[in-house]
Amino acid sequence: MGFQKQYGNLFKIMLGNRPRLVICDPKAAEFLLGSTSILEKSYEYKFLHSWLGTGLLTSSGGKWKRQRKLITPTFHFQILEQFIGVFDSQSDILVKKLNKEVDQKAFDIYPYITLCALDIICEAAMGTSVNAQNNSESEYVKNVKEMCRIVVDRSFSPIKMFDVLYPLSKDYKIEQNALKVLHGYTNYVIKKRKEELISKSSTTEKHDDTGAKKRLAFLDLLLQCQVDGKPLPQEVIREEVDTFMFEGHDTTTSGISFALYHLSKYPEVQEKAVNELRSIFADNKDGSPTYQDLQNMKYLEMVIKESLRLYPPVPAYARVLEETVKYDGSILPKGLTLMVLSHGLHRNTNVFPDPEKFDPERFSPENSAGRSPYAYVPFSAGPRNCIGQRFAMLEMKSTISKVLRNFELLPVPEHEPIASVEAIVKSANGLPVYLTKRQF
Ligand code: HEM
């Protein structure tokens, strides 16, 4: 991160034997992210292939275009609306778990949120529960964590990054075992859902035992997709479900945890967010939020956005040039990796003065007006932006508002997070807070 201060908003570095152009400048970010032709992901994404195959995140070319078109409708707001119950019921479990920290010592909020976010994505993606919050020792949960660690390790290890050397490492064996568990579980769930889909008539299948409209998981929607009149192959469905599992829980965990941490540090911001919630839930103090309630949490959204600015969960993402291109009078050669460092872009002083200051007002409608959409990119931008962006924002609002309605968050005065830049941004020294009960 220090490189930006030294070399400016556009600079070249070598990682291993690969040169890369690091982008912390909105104009260059627009050139890359707005492009409809520079879509190929960089080398490091290959470390995800053994788990995710070539799902939406890791695929390229025709397959990516086809899958993106097919999957986009499954993120329609009417479908997202169905997941609000999942966010709410899992947040209720989170509140129960957090109750034991009330008036106790400071504790790290991150592990609690990880398990909650895992439960949410499992239920939304697969329609099943792994019950991580009540059973953090689940094999599936343990192996998701293990795979996330291995992927990051491989990106930075001068030995493990090479395919020929990697099988000699301890992690290779751990990965093989993890993949057995992860693929075994997803394949089992897909098979079970497929059988259910075939055995139930189309009318009963859309309703649960009480006759209420049944919620469909992303998996059900994928099972209903057809290409040229044929259902998607099992392998393709598995890749996408696994991709949602990977992209859809560590990212929101980081987003929620840092936002809660910032709320603890800035009591006046917390007070303002709570007042907004009081006005939204005036007639329904203990009620569950509706889709509209979540949409009305405008100030909370500003808080989340500012938190994502300072600690974007995906701090960097990269593409590789398949052709030589020209940018701003310079030739960028084929094979060059272009990396958007959102962590640095969000600290560009031309766009965000006094960048280290936490100030949600930066995202008020007046202050956001006229800002380039490529200056603030926690969810990336352009054709390969995050497909789960609206799902993530709803989940973050739902979970954070539930915590705020139940607890007051208090700061640990001397603590400053040390951003550890892995695939997902975490804090090396945790995100500790104190909790007291709130009268809402
Ligand atoms: C705060 C939460 C999230 C953040 C900050 C985030 C951020 C991002 C970013 C930066 C990318 C681009 C990555 C790249 O170019 O390599 C991306 C892609 C993606 N995200 Fe998210 N994400 C979040 C939540 C989610 C959720 C909840 C889901 C699924 C339910 C999801 C699914 C995906 C998928 C499938 C892609 C690949 C899209 C494509 O290449 O077409 N994300 N996300």
GROMACS .gro file of C-alpha atoms and ligand atoms in nm:
model
  483
    1MET     CA    1   0.000   0.000   0.000
    2GLY     CA    2   0.299   0.227   0.069
    3PHE     CA    3   0.385   0.206  -0.305
    4GLN     CA    4   0.096   0.437  -0.390
    5LYS     CA    5   0.237   0.717  -0.173
    6GLN     CA    6   0.581   0.668  -0.328
    7TYR     CA    7   0.495   0.609  -0.696
    8GLY     CA    8   0.154   0.769  -0.748
    9ASN     CA    9  -0.175   0.629  -0.873
   10LEU     CA   10  -0.040   0.423  -1.163
   11PHE     CA   11   0.277   0.218  -1.128
   12LYS     CA   12   0.441  -0.107  -1.237
   13ILE     CA   13   0.559  -0.385  -1.004
   14MET     CA   14   0.697  -0.735  -1.052
   15LEU     CA   15   0.532  -1.025  -0.868
   16GLY     CA   16   0.744  -1.335  -0.922
   17ASN     CA   17   0.833  -1.316  -1.291
   18ARG     CA   18   0.511  -1.139  -1.388
   19PRO     CA   19   0.498  -0.763  -1.445
   20ARG     CA   20   0.181  -0.587  -1.342
   21LEU     CA   21   0.043  -0.239  -1.378
   22VAL     CA   22  -0.123  -0.131  -1.055
   23ILE     CA   23  -0.418   0.103  -1.097
   24CYS     CA   24  -0.531   0.351  -0.828
   25ASP     CA   25  -0.659   0.606  -1.078
   26PRO     CA   26  -1.028   0.633  -1.188
   27LYS     CA   27  -0.949   0.704  -1.554
   28ALA     CA   28  -0.726   0.397  -1.589
   29ALA     CA   29  -0.980   0.191  -1.388
   30GLU     CA   30  -1.248   0.295  -1.638
   31PHE     CA   31  -1.024   0.195  -1.929
   32LEU     CA   32  -0.986  -0.154  -1.781
   33LEU     CA   33  -1.317  -0.225  -1.608
   34GLY     CA   34  -1.534  -0.052  -1.867
   35SER     CA   35  -1.375  -0.256  -2.147
   36THR     CA   36  -1.587  -0.520  -2.317
   37SER     CA   37  -1.279  -0.693  -2.454
   38ILE     CA   38  -1.027  -0.707  -2.164
   39LEU     CA   39  -1.217  -0.970  -1.969
   40GLU     CA   40  -0.960  -1.247  -1.911
   41LYS     CA   41  -0.875  -1.296  -1.543
   42SER     CA   42  -0.509  -1.305  -1.436
   43TYR     CA   43  -0.295  -1.608  -1.352
   44GLU     CA   44  -0.374  -1.627  -0.977
   45TYR     CA   45  -0.741  -1.706  -1.043
   46LYS     CA   46  -0.625  -2.047  -1.167
   47PHE     CA   47  -0.563  -2.147  -0.804
   48LEU     CA   48  -0.939  -2.145  -0.767
   49HIS     CA   49  -1.005  -2.379  -1.060
   50SER     CA   50  -0.971  -2.703  -0.863
   51TRP     CA   51  -1.258  -2.591  -0.639
   52LEU     CA   52  -1.472  -2.360  -0.854
   53GLY     CA   53  -1.387  -2.498  -1.197
   54THR     CA   54  -1.472  -2.229  -1.447
   55GLY     CA   55  -1.776  -2.077  -1.281
   56LEU     CA   56  -1.873  -1.716  -1.331
   57LEU     CA   57  -1.580  -1.569  -1.135
   58THR     CA   58  -1.306  -1.768  -1.304
   59SER     CA   59  -1.442  -1.836  -1.654
   60SER     CA   60  -1.361  -1.641  -1.967
   61GLY     CA   61  -1.470  -1.590  -2.326
   62GLY     CA   62  -1.790  -1.747  -2.455
   63LYS     CA   63  -1.854  -1.955  -2.143
   64TRP     CA   64  -1.845  -1.647  -1.918
   65LYS     CA   65  -2.079  -1.452  -2.150
   66ARG     CA   66  -2.330  -1.741  -2.167
   67GLN     CA   67  -2.327  -1.803  -1.793
   68ARG     CA   68  -2.352  -1.435  -1.702
   69LYS     CA   69  -2.659  -1.398  -1.927
   70LEU     CA   70  -2.815  -1.709  -1.779
   71ILE     CA   71  -2.749  -1.620  -1.415
   72THR     CA   72  -2.827  -1.246  -1.422
   73PRO     CA   73  -3.207  -1.298  -1.393
   74THR     CA   74  -3.157  -1.500  -1.073
   75PHE     CA   75  -3.045  -1.174  -0.906
   76HIS     CA   76  -3.367  -0.993  -1.002
   77PHE     CA   77  -3.504  -0.795  -0.707
   78GLN     CA   78  -3.817  -1.010  -0.687
   79ILE     CA   79  -3.595  -1.311  -0.630
   80LEU     CA   80  -3.370  -1.124  -0.387
   81GLU     CA   81  -3.681  -1.031  -0.191
   82GLN     CA   82  -3.729  -1.400  -0.113
   83PHE     CA   83  -3.396  -1.411   0.071
   84ILE     CA   84  -3.486  -1.144   0.323
   85GLY     CA   85  -3.635  -1.410   0.551
   86VAL     CA   86  -3.303  -1.600   0.538
   87PHE     CA   87  -3.105  -1.289   0.635
   88ASP     CA   88  -3.345  -1.219   0.919
   89SER     CA   89  -3.366  -1.566   1.069
   90GLN     CA   90  -2.987  -1.609   1.060
   91SER     CA   91  -2.940  -1.262   1.214
   92ASP     CA   92  -3.173  -1.369   1.495
   93ILE     CA   93  -2.941  -1.662   1.568
   94LEU     CA   94  -2.646  -1.420   1.556
   95VAL     CA   95  -2.813  -1.198   1.818
   96LYS     CA   96  -2.866  -1.503   2.043
   97LYS     CA   97  -2.498  -1.594   2.009
   98LEU     CA   98  -2.384  -1.236   2.075
   99ASN     CA   99  -2.597  -1.214   2.390
  100LYS     CA  100  -2.329  -1.402   2.579
  101GLU     CA  101  -2.078  -1.122   2.510
  102VAL     CA  102  -2.298  -0.850   2.666
  103ASP     CA  103  -2.115  -0.657   2.941
  104GLN     CA  104  -1.816  -0.890   2.908
  105LYS     CA  105  -1.460  -0.823   2.789
  106ALA     CA  106  -1.396  -0.689   2.440
  107PHE     CA  107  -1.418  -0.963   2.176
  108ASP     CA  108  -1.349  -1.004   1.805
  109ILE     CA  109  -1.673  -0.970   1.609
  110TYR     CA  110  -1.530  -1.135   1.293
  111PRO     CA  111  -1.569  -1.507   1.380
  112TYR     CA  112  -1.936  -1.458   1.477
  113ILE     CA  113  -2.011  -1.285   1.148
  114THR     CA  114  -1.824  -1.549   0.943
  115LEU     CA  115  -2.052  -1.826   1.068
  116CYS     CA  116  -2.367  -1.617   1.017
  117ALA     CA  117  -2.266  -1.524   0.660
  118LEU     CA  118  -2.186  -1.888   0.583
  119ASP     CA  119  -2.531  -1.996   0.701
  120ILE     CA  120  -2.692  -1.724   0.490
  121ILE     CA  121  -2.510  -1.810   0.168
  122CYS     CA  122  -2.561  -2.185   0.214
  123GLU     CA  123  -2.932  -2.142   0.254
  124ALA     CA  124  -2.960  -1.891  -0.029
  125ALA     CA  125  -2.738  -2.080  -0.273
  126MET     CA  126  -2.831  -2.438  -0.197
  127GLY     CA  127  -3.155  -2.419   0.000
  128THR     CA  128  -3.000  -2.628   0.278
  129SER     CA  129  -2.859  -2.530   0.611
  130VAL     CA  130  -2.511  -2.621   0.730
  131ASN     CA  131  -2.604  -2.469   1.064
  132ALA     CA  132  -2.259  -2.318   1.102
  133GLN     CA  133  -2.363  -2.083   1.383
  134ASN     CA  134  -2.469  -2.378   1.595
  135ASN     CA  135  -2.212  -2.619   1.464
  136SER     CA  136  -1.889  -2.444   1.376
  137GLU     CA  137  -1.714  -2.782   1.368
  138SER     CA  138  -1.907  -2.890   1.057
  139GLU     CA  139  -1.678  -3.057   0.802
  140TYR     CA  140  -1.814  -2.843   0.522
  141VAL     CA  141  -1.748  -2.519   0.713
  142LYS     CA  142  -1.397  -2.628   0.811
  143ASN     CA  143  -1.306  -2.716   0.454
  144VAL     CA  144  -1.443  -2.392   0.304
  145LYS     CA  145  -1.210  -2.208   0.541
  146GLU     CA  146  -0.920  -2.439   0.455
  147MET     CA  147  -0.963  -2.385   0.080
  148CYS     CA  148  -0.979  -2.006   0.121
  149ARG     CA  149  -0.651  -2.018   0.312
  150ILE     CA  150  -0.480  -2.241   0.054
  151VAL     CA  151  -0.582  -2.023  -0.242
  152VAL     CA  152  -0.431  -1.716  -0.075
  153ASP     CA  153  -0.114  -1.901   0.029
  154ARG     CA  154  -0.058  -2.022  -0.326
  155SER     CA  155  -0.085  -1.668  -0.467
  156PHE     CA  156   0.207  -1.550  -0.255
  157SER     CA  157   0.424  -1.860  -0.205
  158PRO     CA  158   0.721  -1.875  -0.445
  159ILE     CA  159   0.700  -2.256  -0.434
  160LYS     CA  160   0.331  -2.335  -0.412
  161MET     CA  161   0.240  -2.099  -0.696
  162PHE     CA  162   0.404  -2.338  -0.947
  163ASP     CA  163   0.187  -2.630  -1.057
  164VAL     CA  164   0.487  -2.865  -1.079
  165LEU     CA  165   0.607  -2.789  -0.724
  166TYR     CA  166   0.273  -2.756  -0.552
  167PRO     CA  167   0.199  -3.133  -0.529
  168LEU     CA  168   0.514  -3.166  -0.314
  169SER     CA  169   0.369  -2.938  -0.046
  170LYS     CA  170   0.159  -3.040   0.255
  171ASP     CA  171  -0.122  -2.816   0.135
  172TYR     CA  172  -0.171  -3.022  -0.180
  173LYS     CA  173  -0.289  -3.319   0.022
  174ILE     CA  174  -0.504  -3.100   0.245
  175GLU     CA  175  -0.659  -2.950  -0.069
  176GLN     CA  176  -0.738  -3.292  -0.218
  177ASN     CA  177  -0.920  -3.390   0.101
  178ALA     CA  178  -1.101  -3.055   0.123
  179LEU     CA  179  -1.219  -3.087  -0.236
  180LYS     CA  180  -1.361  -3.432  -0.166
  181VAL     CA  181  -1.572  -3.288   0.116
  182LEU     CA  182  -1.675  -2.970  -0.067
  183HIS     CA  183  -1.760  -3.125  -0.404
  184GLY     CA  184  -1.914  -3.425  -0.230
  185TYR     CA  185  -2.149  -3.200  -0.038
  186THR     CA  186  -2.249  -2.979  -0.334
  187ASN     CA  187  -2.300  -3.281  -0.559
  188TYR     CA  188  -2.515  -3.445  -0.292
  189VAL     CA  189  -2.731  -3.133  -0.248
  190ILE     CA  190  -2.772  -3.088  -0.625
  191LYS     CA  191  -2.872  -3.451  -0.669
  192LYS     CA  192  -3.125  -3.430  -0.387
  193ARG     CA  193  -3.281  -3.108  -0.516
  194LYS     CA  194  -3.297  -3.251  -0.869
  195GLU     CA  195  -3.484  -3.558  -0.744
  196GLU     CA  196  -3.725  -3.338  -0.548
  197LEU     CA  197  -3.785  -3.125  -0.853
  198ILE     CA  198  -3.867  -3.429  -1.065
  199SER     CA  199  -4.085  -3.603  -0.804
  200LYS     CA  200  -4.301  -3.301  -0.717
  201SER     CA  201  -4.559  -3.163  -0.955
  202SER     CA  202  -4.490  -2.808  -1.064
  203THR     CA  203  -4.777  -2.667  -0.855
  204THR     CA  204  -4.692  -2.826  -0.522
  205GLU     CA  205  -4.322  -2.767  -0.575
  206LYS     CA  206  -4.375  -2.391  -0.560
  207HIS     CA  207  -4.549  -2.408  -0.221
  208ASP     CA  208  -4.446  -2.539   0.118
  209ASP     CA  209  -4.652  -2.757   0.354
  210THR     CA  210  -4.856  -2.460   0.476
  211GLY     CA  211  -4.943  -2.361   0.119
  212ALA     CA  212  -4.720  -2.051   0.142
  213LYS     CA  213  -4.508  -1.964  -0.160
  214LYS     CA  214  -4.187  -2.161  -0.136
  215ARG     CA  215  -3.852  -1.987  -0.152
  216LEU     CA  216  -3.631  -2.101  -0.437
  217ALA     CA  217  -3.257  -2.122  -0.382
  218PHE     CA  218  -3.011  -2.014  -0.655
  219LEU     CA  219  -2.960  -2.383  -0.712
  220ASP     CA  220  -3.329  -2.436  -0.795
  221LEU     CA  221  -3.312  -2.153  -1.045
  222LEU     CA  222  -3.004  -2.306  -1.205
  223LEU     CA  223  -3.178  -2.645  -1.220
  224GLN     CA  224  -3.463  -2.481  -1.411
  225CYS     CA  225  -3.229  -2.310  -1.662
  226GLN     CA  226  -3.222  -2.452  -2.012
  227VAL     CA  227  -2.978  -2.401  -2.295
  228ASP     CA  228  -3.106  -2.514  -2.637
  229GLY     CA  229  -3.391  -2.692  -2.461
  230LYS     CA  230  -3.155  -2.894  -2.241
  231PRO     CA  231  -3.090  -2.853  -1.866
  232LEU     CA  232  -2.744  -2.743  -1.756
  233PRO     CA  233  -2.499  -3.029  -1.691
  234GLN     CA  234  -2.446  -3.119  -1.322
  235GLU     CA  235  -2.081  -3.007  -1.345
  236VAL     CA  236  -2.176  -2.657  -1.463
  237ILE     CA  237  -2.434  -2.621  -1.185
  238ARG     CA  238  -2.182  -2.733  -0.926
  239GLU     CA  239  -1.925  -2.478  -1.045
  240GLU     CA  240  -2.173  -2.196  -1.001
  241VAL     CA  241  -2.300  -2.310  -0.660
  242ASP     CA  242  -1.940  -2.346  -0.538
  243THR     CA  243  -1.861  -2.000  -0.681
  244PHE     CA  244  -2.146  -1.844  -0.485
  245MET     CA  245  -2.026  -2.022  -0.173
  246PHE     CA  246  -1.676  -1.877  -0.217
  247GLU     CA  247  -1.763  -1.524  -0.338
  248GLY     CA  248  -2.071  -1.492  -0.123
  249HIS     CA  249  -1.959  -1.533   0.236
  250ASP     CA  250  -1.605  -1.410   0.311
  251THR     CA  251  -1.679  -1.084   0.127
  252THR     CA  252  -1.996  -1.002   0.321
  253THR     CA  253  -1.829  -1.116   0.646
  254SER     CA  254  -1.556  -0.858   0.593
  255GLY     CA  255  -1.808  -0.588   0.492
  256ILE     CA  256  -2.035  -0.645   0.793
  257SER     CA  257  -1.752  -0.682   1.046
  258PHE     CA  258  -1.567  -0.364   0.946
  259ALA     CA  259  -1.894  -0.167   0.939
  260LEU     CA  260  -1.983  -0.284   1.292
  261TYR     CA  261  -1.631  -0.200   1.405
  262HIS     CA  262  -1.658   0.154   1.259
  263LEU     CA  263  -1.997   0.197   1.425
  264SER     CA  264  -1.836   0.111   1.759
  265LYS     CA  265  -1.561   0.367   1.700
  266TYR     CA  266  -1.792   0.653   1.599
  267PRO     CA  267  -2.076   0.681   1.856
  268GLU     CA  268  -2.234   0.981   1.681
  269VAL     CA  269  -2.254   0.782   1.356
  270GLN     CA  270  -2.401   0.487   1.547
  271GLU     CA  271  -2.659   0.715   1.711
  272LYS     CA  272  -2.766   0.855   1.374
  273ALA     CA  273  -2.797   0.506   1.225
  274VAL     CA  274  -3.002   0.388   1.525
  275ASN     CA  275  -3.233   0.691   1.500
  276GLU     CA  276  -3.297   0.605   1.138
  277LEU     CA  277  -3.385   0.250   1.242
  278ARG     CA  278  -3.615   0.381   1.515
  279SER     CA  279  -3.809   0.580   1.259
  280ILE     CA  280  -3.830   0.283   1.021
  281PHE     CA  281  -3.946   0.041   1.293
  282ALA     CA  282  -4.157   0.291   1.490
  283ASP     CA  283  -4.474   0.080   1.468
  284ASN     CA  284  -4.301  -0.254   1.461
  285LYS     CA  285  -4.022  -0.246   1.719
  286ASP     CA  286  -3.937  -0.617   1.720
  287GLY     CA  287  -4.053  -0.690   1.368
  288SER     CA  288  -3.859  -0.833   1.078
  289PRO     CA  289  -3.753  -0.588   0.809
  290THR     CA  290  -3.931  -0.587   0.475
  291TYR     CA  291  -3.755  -0.527   0.145
  292GLN     CA  292  -3.882  -0.169   0.159
  293ASP     CA  293  -3.748  -0.123   0.516
  294LEU     CA  294  -3.404  -0.227   0.396
  295GLN     CA  295  -3.430   0.013   0.102
  296ASN     CA  296  -3.519   0.291   0.347
  297MET     CA  297  -3.198   0.246   0.549
  298LYS     CA  298  -3.032   0.527   0.355
  299TYR     CA  299  -2.796   0.646   0.627
  300LEU     CA  300  -2.690   0.292   0.715
  301GLU     CA  301  -2.611   0.245   0.347
  302MET     CA  302  -2.382   0.550   0.360
  303VAL     CA  303  -2.207   0.401   0.664
  304ILE     CA  304  -2.159   0.066   0.487
  305LYS     CA  305  -2.029   0.236   0.172
  306GLU     CA  306  -1.776   0.442   0.369
  307SER     CA  307  -1.661   0.131   0.551
  308LEU     CA  308  -1.624  -0.054   0.218
  309ARG     CA  309  -1.425   0.244   0.089
  310LEU     CA  310  -1.166   0.218   0.365
  311TYR     CA  311  -1.161  -0.162   0.377
  312PRO     CA  312  -1.289  -0.299   0.045
  313PRO     CA  313  -1.334  -0.675   0.108
  314VAL     CA  314  -1.179  -0.754  -0.233
  315PRO     CA  315  -0.883  -0.515  -0.220
  316ALA     CA  316  -0.747  -0.599  -0.565
  317TYR     CA  317  -0.855  -0.779  -0.880
  318ALA     CA  318  -0.677  -0.830  -1.205
  319ARG     CA  319  -0.703  -0.903  -1.575
  320VAL     CA  320  -0.440  -1.012  -1.821
  321LEU     CA  321  -0.404  -0.857  -2.168
  322GLU     CA  322  -0.464  -1.104  -2.449
  323GLU     CA  323  -0.372  -0.837  -2.706
  324THR     CA  324  -0.135  -0.541  -2.702
  325VAL     CA  325  -0.338  -0.224  -2.635
  326LYS     CA  326  -0.282   0.150  -2.626
  327TYR     CA  327  -0.365   0.354  -2.318
  328ASP     CA  328  -0.312   0.727  -2.281
  329GLY     CA  329  -0.037   0.732  -2.544
  330SER     CA  330   0.148   0.428  -2.401
  331ILE     CA  331   0.167   0.075  -2.540
  332LEU     CA  332   0.061  -0.196  -2.296
  333PRO     CA  333   0.200  -0.529  -2.419
  334LYS     CA  334   0.010  -0.856  -2.452
  335GLY     CA  335   0.060  -1.066  -2.135
  336LEU     CA  336   0.074  -0.766  -1.900
  337THR     CA  337  -0.141  -0.801  -1.589
  338LEU     CA  338  -0.352  -0.497  -1.504
  339MET     CA  339  -0.452  -0.488  -1.140
  340VAL     CA  340  -0.710  -0.255  -0.989
  341LEU     CA  341  -0.607  -0.183  -0.631
  342SER     CA  342  -0.940  -0.072  -0.492
  343HIS     CA  343  -0.778  -0.018  -0.153
  344GLY     CA  344  -0.553   0.246  -0.319
  345LEU     CA  345  -0.815   0.382  -0.560
  346HIS     CA  346  -1.038   0.457  -0.261
  347ARG     CA  347  -0.755   0.659  -0.107
  348ASN     CA  348  -0.695   0.870  -0.416
  349THR     CA  349  -0.676   1.220  -0.266
  350ASN     CA  350  -0.814   1.383  -0.584
  351VAL     CA  351  -1.143   1.205  -0.519
  352PHE     CA  352  -1.145   1.146  -0.144
  353PRO     CA  353  -0.969   1.429   0.043
  354ASP     CA  354  -0.832   1.332   0.385
  355PRO     CA  355  -0.875   0.970   0.276
  356GLU     CA  356  -0.806   0.798   0.608
  357LYS     CA  357  -1.091   0.982   0.779
  358PHE     CA  358  -1.409   0.779   0.829
  359ASP     CA  359  -1.690   1.002   0.705
  360PRO     CA  360  -2.018   0.850   0.578
  361GLU     CA  361  -2.123   1.194   0.448
  362ARG     CA  362  -1.896   1.134   0.149
  363PHE     CA  363  -2.179   0.914   0.021
  364SER     CA  364  -2.467   1.158   0.069
  365PRO     CA  365  -2.648   1.218  -0.263
  366GLU     CA  366  -2.500   1.572  -0.286
  367ASN     CA  367  -2.144   1.462  -0.216
  368SER     CA  368  -2.163   1.161  -0.450
  369ALA     CA  369  -2.298   1.366  -0.742
  370GLY     CA  370  -2.051   1.390  -1.029
  371ARG     CA  371  -1.809   1.130  -0.887
  372SER     CA  372  -1.682   0.887  -1.149
  373PRO     CA  373  -1.840   0.541  -1.104
  374TYR     CA  374  -1.485   0.408  -1.145
  375ALA     CA  375  -1.351   0.603  -0.845
  376TYR     CA  376  -1.534   0.385  -0.594
  377VAL     CA  377  -1.535   0.018  -0.690
  378PRO     CA  378  -1.574  -0.222  -0.394
  379PHE     CA  379  -1.789  -0.439  -0.622
  380SER     CA  380  -1.576  -0.372  -0.931
  381ALA     CA  381  -1.757  -0.207  -1.223
  382GLY     CA  382  -1.843  -0.263  -1.589
  383PRO     CA  383  -1.943  -0.593  -1.751
  384ARG     CA  384  -1.759  -0.816  -1.498
  385ASN     CA  385  -1.879  -0.637  -1.189
  386CYS     CA  386  -2.009  -0.826  -0.886
  387ILE     CA  387  -2.331  -1.000  -0.976
  388GLY     CA  388  -2.414  -1.039  -0.605
  389GLN     CA  389  -2.384  -0.668  -0.521
  390ARG     CA  390  -2.751  -0.607  -0.438
  391PHE     CA  391  -2.779  -0.936  -0.251
  392ALA     CA  392  -2.473  -0.834  -0.047
  393MET     CA  393  -2.605  -0.487   0.034
  394LEU     CA  394  -2.939  -0.631   0.152
  395GLU     CA  395  -2.762  -0.892   0.362
  396MET     CA  396  -2.528  -0.637   0.519
  397LYS     CA  397  -2.813  -0.396   0.601
  398SER     CA  398  -3.027  -0.673   0.744
  399THR     CA  399  -2.756  -0.814   0.969
  400ILE     CA  400  -2.609  -0.482   1.086
  401SER     CA  401  -2.952  -0.331   1.158
  402LYS     CA  402  -3.046  -0.639   1.363
  403VAL     CA  403  -2.728  -0.606   1.571
  404LEU     CA  404  -2.787  -0.230   1.621
  405ARG     CA  405  -3.148  -0.285   1.728
  406ASN     CA  406  -3.031  -0.521   2.001
  407PHE     CA  407  -2.695  -0.391   2.115
  408GLU     CA  408  -2.493  -0.080   2.164
  409LEU     CA  409  -2.142  -0.120   2.025
  410LEU     CA  410  -1.863   0.037   2.227
  411PRO     CA  411  -1.506   0.102   2.111
  412VAL     CA  412  -1.178  -0.045   2.225
  413PRO     CA  413  -1.000   0.291   2.254
  414GLU     CA  414  -0.640   0.219   2.156
  415HIS     CA  415  -0.718  -0.035   1.887
  416GLU     CA  416  -0.648   0.031   1.518
  417PRO     CA  417  -0.708  -0.247   1.266
  418ILE     CA  418  -0.405  -0.374   1.076
  419ALA     CA  419  -0.538  -0.459   0.732
  420SER     CA  420  -0.407  -0.795   0.625
  421VAL     CA  421  -0.437  -0.808   0.252
  422GLU     CA  422  -0.531  -1.161   0.160
  423ALA     CA  423  -0.785  -1.253  -0.108
  424ILE     CA  424  -1.031  -1.084   0.127
  425VAL     CA  425  -0.940  -0.795   0.357
  426LYS     CA  426  -0.925  -0.892   0.723
  427SER     CA  427  -0.773  -0.733   1.028
  428ALA     CA  428  -0.456  -0.904   1.150
  429ASN     CA  429  -0.526  -0.786   1.507
  430GLY     CA  430  -0.899  -0.861   1.495
  431LEU     CA  431  -1.198  -0.627   1.512
  432PRO     CA  432  -1.268  -0.606   1.884
  433VAL     CA  433  -1.577  -0.432   2.026
  434TYR     CA  434  -1.766  -0.421   2.357
  435LEU     CA  435  -2.138  -0.489   2.368
  436THR     CA  436  -2.412  -0.363   2.598
  437LYS     CA  437  -2.784  -0.425   2.564
  438ARG     CA  438  -2.979  -0.153   2.382
  439GLN     CA  439  -3.330  -0.032   2.465
  440PHE     CA  440  -3.460   0.012   2.111
  441HEM     C1  441  -1.958  -0.713   0.033
  441HEM     C2  442  -1.973  -0.819  -0.043
  441HEM     C3  443  -1.910  -0.838  -0.179
  441HEM     C4  444  -1.806  -0.771  -0.236
  441HEM     C5  445  -1.726  -0.655  -0.179
  441HEM     C6  446  -1.785  -0.832  -0.366
  441HEM     C7  447  -1.688  -0.788  -0.456
  441HEM     C8  448  -1.670  -0.843  -0.582
  441HEM     C9  449  -1.570  -0.800  -0.675
  441HEM    C10  450  -1.468  -0.688  -0.651
  441HEM    C11  451  -1.583  -0.876  -0.787
  441HEM    C12  452  -1.495  -0.870  -0.911
  441HEM    C13  453  -1.383  -0.969  -0.890
  441HEM    C14  454  -1.289  -0.980  -1.005
  441HEM     O1  455  -1.295  -0.906  -1.102
  441HEM     O2  456  -1.206  -1.071  -0.996
  441HEM    C15  457  -1.690  -0.969  -0.764
  441HEM    C16  458  -1.733  -1.064  -0.855
  441HEM    C17  459  -1.831  -1.158  -0.829
  441HEM     N1  460  -1.909  -1.166  -0.716
  441HEM    FE1  461  -1.900  -1.044  -0.554
  441HEM     N2  462  -1.873  -0.935  -0.383
  441HEM    C18  463  -1.953  -0.941  -0.272
  441HEM    C19  464  -2.057  -1.029  -0.251
  441HEM    C20  465  -2.099  -1.126  -0.339
  441HEM    C21  466  -2.209  -1.217  -0.316
  441HEM    C22  467  -2.297  -1.216  -0.192
  441HEM    C23  468  -2.216  -1.300  -0.424
  441HEM    C24  469  -2.311  -1.413  -0.454
  441HEM    C25  470  -2.424  -1.435  -0.394
  441HEM    C26  471  -2.111  -1.260  -0.516
  441HEM    C27  472  -2.085  -1.320  -0.637
  441HEM    C28  473  -1.991  -1.276  -0.728
  441HEM    C29  474  -1.967  -1.342  -0.856
  441HEM    C30  475  -2.035  -1.467  -0.907
  441HEM    C31  476  -1.867  -1.266  -0.919
  441HEM    C32  477  -1.807  -1.290  -1.058
  441HEM    C33  478  -1.886  -1.208  -1.159
  441HEM    C34  479  -1.836  -1.219  -1.302
  441HEM     O3  480  -1.716  -1.230  -1.325
  441HEM     O4  481  -1.921  -1.213  -1.392
  441HEM     N3  482  -2.043  -1.155  -0.461
  441HEM     N4  483  -1.742  -0.947  -0.638
   0.00000   0.00000   0.00000
